[in-house]
PDB file of C-alpha atoms in Angstrom:
ATOM      1  CA  UNK H 203       0.000   0.000   0.000  1.00 56.00           C
ATOM      2  CA  UNK H 204       1.362   3.421  -0.886  1.00 66.00           C
ATOM      3  CA  UNK H 205       2.401   5.782   1.886  1.00 79.00           C
ATOM      4  CA  UNK H 206      -0.006   8.668   2.483  1.00 81.00           C
ATOM      5  CA  UNK H 207       1.177  12.164   1.675  1.00 85.00           C
ATOM      6  CA  UNK H 208       1.418  14.773   4.418  1.00 88.00           C
ATOM      7  CA  UNK H 209      -1.683  16.459   3.003  1.00 86.00           C
ATOM      8  CA  UNK H 210      -3.631  13.173   3.250  1.00 86.00           C
ATOM      9  CA  UNK H 211      -2.389  12.650   6.822  1.00 89.00           C
ATOM     10  CA  UNK H 212      -3.447  16.185   7.789  1.00 89.00           C
ATOM     11  CA  UNK H 213      -6.871  15.656   6.202  1.00 88.00           C
ATOM     12  CA  UNK H 214      -7.350  12.405   8.126  1.00 89.00           C
ATOM     13  CA  UNK H 215      -6.421  14.139  11.389  1.00 92.00           C
ATOM     14  CA  UNK H 216      -8.962  16.902  10.706  1.00 91.00           C
ATOM     15  CA  UNK H 217     -11.665  14.321   9.925  1.00 93.00           C
ATOM     16  CA  UNK H 218     -10.931  12.518  13.200  1.00 94.00           C
ATOM     17  CA  UNK H 219     -11.096  15.832  15.067  1.00 93.00           C
ATOM     18  CA  UNK H 220     -14.480  16.683  13.504  1.00 92.00           C
ATOM     19  CA  UNK H 221     -15.920  13.293  14.493  1.00 93.00           C
ATOM     20  CA  UNK H 222     -14.424  13.395  17.985  1.00 94.00           C
ATOM     21  CA  UNK H 223     -15.713  16.916  18.667  1.00 92.00           C
ATOM     22  CA  UNK H 224     -19.192  15.985  17.416  1.00 92.00           C
ATOM     23  CA  UNK H 225     -19.389  12.884  19.593  1.00 93.00           C
ATOM     24  CA  UNK H 226     -18.146  14.834  22.621  1.00 92.00           C
ATOM     25  CA  UNK H 227     -20.766  17.558  22.098  1.00 88.00           C
ATOM     26  CA  UNK H 228     -23.503  14.903  21.797  1.00 90.00           C
ATOM     27  CA  UNK H 229     -23.233  14.476  25.553  1.00 89.00           C
ATOM     28  CA  UNK H 230     -24.800  17.886  26.086  1.00 87.00           C
ATOM     29  CA  UNK H 231     -27.209  17.743  23.120  1.00 84.00           C
ATOM     30  CA  UNK H 232     -29.315  14.747  24.129  1.00 86.00           C
ATOM     31  CA  UNK H 233     -27.165  12.384  22.062  1.00 90.00           C
ATOM     32  CA  UNK H 234     -27.538  14.331  18.813  1.00 89.00           C
ATOM     33  CA  UNK H 235     -24.149  14.629  17.141  1.00 89.00           C
ATOM     34  CA  UNK H 236     -24.992  15.738  13.591  1.00 89.00           C
ATOM     35  CA  UNK H 237     -27.236  18.290  11.919  1.00 88.00           C
ATOM     36  CA  UNK H 238     -29.047  19.609  14.974  1.00 81.00           C
ATOM     37  CA  UNK H 239     -30.663  22.357  12.875  1.00 85.00           C
ATOM     38  CA  UNK H 240     -32.103  19.993  10.225  1.00 87.00           C
ATOM     39  CA  UNK H 241     -30.212  21.461   7.265  1.00 89.00           C
ATOM     40  CA  UNK H 242     -30.400  19.824   3.821  1.00 88.00           C
ATOM     41  CA  UNK H 243     -27.856  17.187   2.840  1.00 87.00           C
ATOM     42  CA  UNK H 244     -24.439  18.676   1.984  1.00 89.00           C
ATOM     43  CA  UNK H 245     -23.895  19.465  -1.694  1.00 86.00           C
ATOM     44  CA  UNK H 246     -21.825  21.668  -3.967  1.00 86.00           C
ATOM     45  CA  UNK H 247     -23.069  25.053  -5.131  1.00 84.00           C
ATOM     46  CA  UNK H 248     -24.016  25.965  -7.853  1.00 77.00           C
ATOM     47  CA  UNK H 249     -24.175  22.550  -9.505  1.00 75.00           C
ATOM     48  CA  UNK H 250     -25.881  20.800  -6.603  1.00 65.00           C
ATOM     49  CA  UNK H 251     -23.668  17.737  -7.056  1.00 69.00           C
ATOM     50  CA  UNK H 252     -24.425  15.179  -4.377  1.00 70.00           C
ATOM     51  CA  UNK H 253     -21.585  13.747  -2.311  1.00 83.00           C
ATOM     52  CA  UNK H 254     -20.782  10.294  -0.937  1.00 84.00           C
ATOM     53  CA  UNK H 255     -22.132   9.304   2.476  1.00 87.00           C
ATOM     54  CA  UNK H 256     -18.745   9.664   4.185  1.00 89.00           C
ATOM     55  CA  UNK H 257     -18.134  13.084   2.635  1.00 90.00           C
ATOM     56  CA  UNK H 258     -21.685  14.150   3.577  1.00 91.00           C
ATOM     57  CA  UNK H 259     -20.982  13.311   7.231  1.00 93.00           C
ATOM     58  CA  UNK H 260     -17.686  15.217   7.228  1.00 93.00           C
ATOM     59  CA  UNK H 261     -19.169  18.246   5.428  1.00 93.00           C
ATOM     60  CA  UNK H 262     -22.195  18.232   7.744  1.00 93.00           C
ATOM     61  CA  UNK H 263     -19.998  18.101  10.854  1.00 93.00           C
ATOM     62  CA  UNK H 264     -17.808  20.903   9.496  1.00 93.00           C
ATOM     63  CA  UNK H 265     -20.891  23.018   8.768  1.00 92.00           C
ATOM     64  CA  UNK H 266     -22.372  22.377  12.233  1.00 93.00           C
ATOM     65  CA  UNK H 267     -19.161  23.086  14.128  1.00 90.00           C
ATOM     66  CA  UNK H 268     -18.576  26.340  12.254  1.00 90.00           C
ATOM     67  CA  UNK H 269     -22.180  27.527  12.656  1.00 91.00           C
ATOM     68  CA  UNK H 270     -22.913  27.733   8.921  1.00 90.00           C
ATOM     69  CA  UNK H 271     -26.534  28.402   7.944  1.00 92.00           C
ATOM     70  CA  UNK H 272     -26.515  25.850   5.100  1.00 91.00           C
ATOM     71  CA  UNK H 273     -24.688  22.701   4.042  1.00 91.00           C
ATOM     72  CA  UNK H 274     -23.833  24.121   0.634  1.00 90.00           C
ATOM     73  CA  UNK H 275     -20.167  24.151  -0.251  1.00 90.00           C
ATOM     74  CA  UNK H 276     -18.212  25.478  -3.206  1.00 88.00           C
ATOM     75  CA  UNK H 277     -14.728  24.946  -4.560  1.00 85.00           C
ATOM     76  CA  UNK H 278     -12.231  27.778  -4.080  1.00 85.00           C
ATOM     77  CA  UNK H 279     -11.632  27.882  -7.842  1.00 84.00           C
ATOM     78  CA  UNK H 280     -15.386  28.245  -8.497  1.00 87.00           C
ATOM     79  CA  UNK H 281     -15.756  31.055  -5.931  1.00 87.00           C
ATOM     80  CA  UNK H 282     -12.808  32.832  -7.507  1.00 87.00           C
ATOM     81  CA  UNK H 283     -14.374  32.548 -10.995  1.00 90.00           C
ATOM     82  CA  UNK H 284     -17.585  34.105  -9.658  1.00 92.00           C
ATOM     83  CA  UNK H 285     -15.606  36.946  -8.069  1.00 92.00           C
ATOM     84  CA  UNK H 286     -16.706  36.002  -4.557  1.00 89.00           C
ATOM     85  CA  UNK H 287     -14.550  36.784  -1.554  1.00 85.00           C
ATOM     86  CA  UNK H 288     -13.027  34.074   0.598  1.00 81.00           C
ATOM     87  CA  UNK H 289     -11.949  34.731   4.167  1.00 80.00           C
ATOM     88  CA  UNK H 290      -8.205  35.130   4.520  1.00 81.00           C
ATOM     89  CA  UNK H 291      -6.435  32.036   5.876  1.00 81.00           C
ATOM     90  CA  UNK H 292      -9.705  30.079   5.879  1.00 77.00           C
ATOM     91  CA  UNK H 293      -9.144  26.322   5.554  1.00 78.00           C
ATOM     92  CA  UNK H 294     -11.338  24.092   3.478  1.00 81.00           C
ATOM     93  CA  UNK H 295     -12.832  20.857   4.696  1.00 87.00           C
ATOM     94  CA  UNK H 296     -11.137  17.527   3.846  1.00 84.00           C
ATOM     95  CA  UNK H 297     -12.940  15.861   0.948  1.00 86.00           C
ATOM     96  CA  UNK H 298     -12.303  12.427  -0.579  1.00 81.00           C
ATOM     97  CA  UNK H 299     -12.504  12.508  -4.368  1.00 77.00           C
ATOM     98  CA  UNK H 300     -13.427   9.323  -6.208  1.00 71.00           C
ATOM     99  CA  UNK H 301     -12.894   8.191  -9.770  1.00 68.00           C
ATOM    100  CA  UNK H 302     -15.867   5.919 -10.453  1.00 70.00           C
ATOM    101  CA  UNK H 303     -14.652   5.040 -13.959  1.00 79.00           C
ATOM    102  CA  UNK H 304     -11.746   2.854 -12.859  1.00 81.00           C
ATOM    103  CA  UNK H 305     -10.611   0.789  -9.901  1.00 81.00           C
ATOM    104  CA  UNK H 306      -7.132   0.774  -8.425  1.00 79.00           C
ATOM    105  CA  UNK H 307      -5.495  -2.099  -6.594  1.00 77.00           C
ATOM    106  CA  UNK H 308      -4.813  -0.614  -3.159  1.00 71.00           C
ATOM    107  CA  UNK H 309      -1.669  -2.737  -2.799  1.00 78.00           C
ATOM    108  CA  UNK H 310      -0.397  -2.022  -6.338  1.00 80.00           C
ATOM    109  CA  UNK H 311      -1.511   1.507  -7.379  1.00 77.00           C
ATOM    110  CA  UNK H 312      -0.235   1.035 -10.938  1.00 84.00           C
ATOM    111  CA  UNK H 313      -2.668  -1.858 -11.408  1.00 86.00           C
ATOM    112  CA  UNK H 314      -5.991  -0.419 -12.639  1.00 87.00           C
ATOM    113  CA  UNK H 315      -9.071  -1.765 -14.387  1.00 89.00           C
ATOM    114  CA  UNK H 316     -12.209  -0.163 -15.792  1.00 86.00           C
ATOM    115  CA  UNK H 317     -15.561  -0.218 -14.022  1.00 81.00           C
ATOM    116  CA  UNK H 318     -16.863  -2.726 -16.566  1.00 86.00           C
ATOM    117  CA  UNK H 319     -13.899  -5.059 -15.955  1.00 88.00           C
ATOM    118  CA  UNK H 320     -14.423  -4.762 -12.199  1.00 83.00           C
ATOM    119  CA  UNK H 321     -18.103  -5.693 -12.460  1.00 84.00           C
ATOM    120  CA  UNK H 322     -17.177  -8.848 -14.382  1.00 89.00           C
ATOM    121  CA  UNK H 323     -14.961 -10.081 -11.520  1.00 86.00           C
ATOM    122  CA  UNK H 324     -16.246 -12.598  -8.999  1.00 87.00           C
ATOM    123  CA  UNK H 325     -17.074 -11.250  -5.509  1.00 83.00           C
ATOM    124  CA  UNK H 326     -13.881 -12.857  -4.175  1.00 83.00           C
ATOM    125  CA  UNK H 327     -11.753 -11.136  -6.840  1.00 81.00           C
ATOM    126  CA  UNK H 328     -13.406  -7.767  -6.202  1.00 75.00           C
TER     127      UNK H 328
END
């Protein structure tokens, strides 16, 4: 398995911190640890692209802990194109990007197959 980059390690630490803080605060919020205000599922603005379940949890926790009114997120590059301001030194939230068109062997990253090839494998091979 390939070694994680420092950026990936930092992202993992931030994700752990978000989860830990949420579970700690659940003690004083009657066991509720996510989305206490009933906001919509996290998504990207303006396209409204839905996100994976894990990313939705992380984005929702980030939104809750920072007191955001919505769970809508945008990419820095998109905000810049629209001429919107971004707070100085503001950090984004860790997000796991997926390539659903091909599968990578986690032990041999150079070994890749297409989605169609993957679906033809037996459950044991998958």
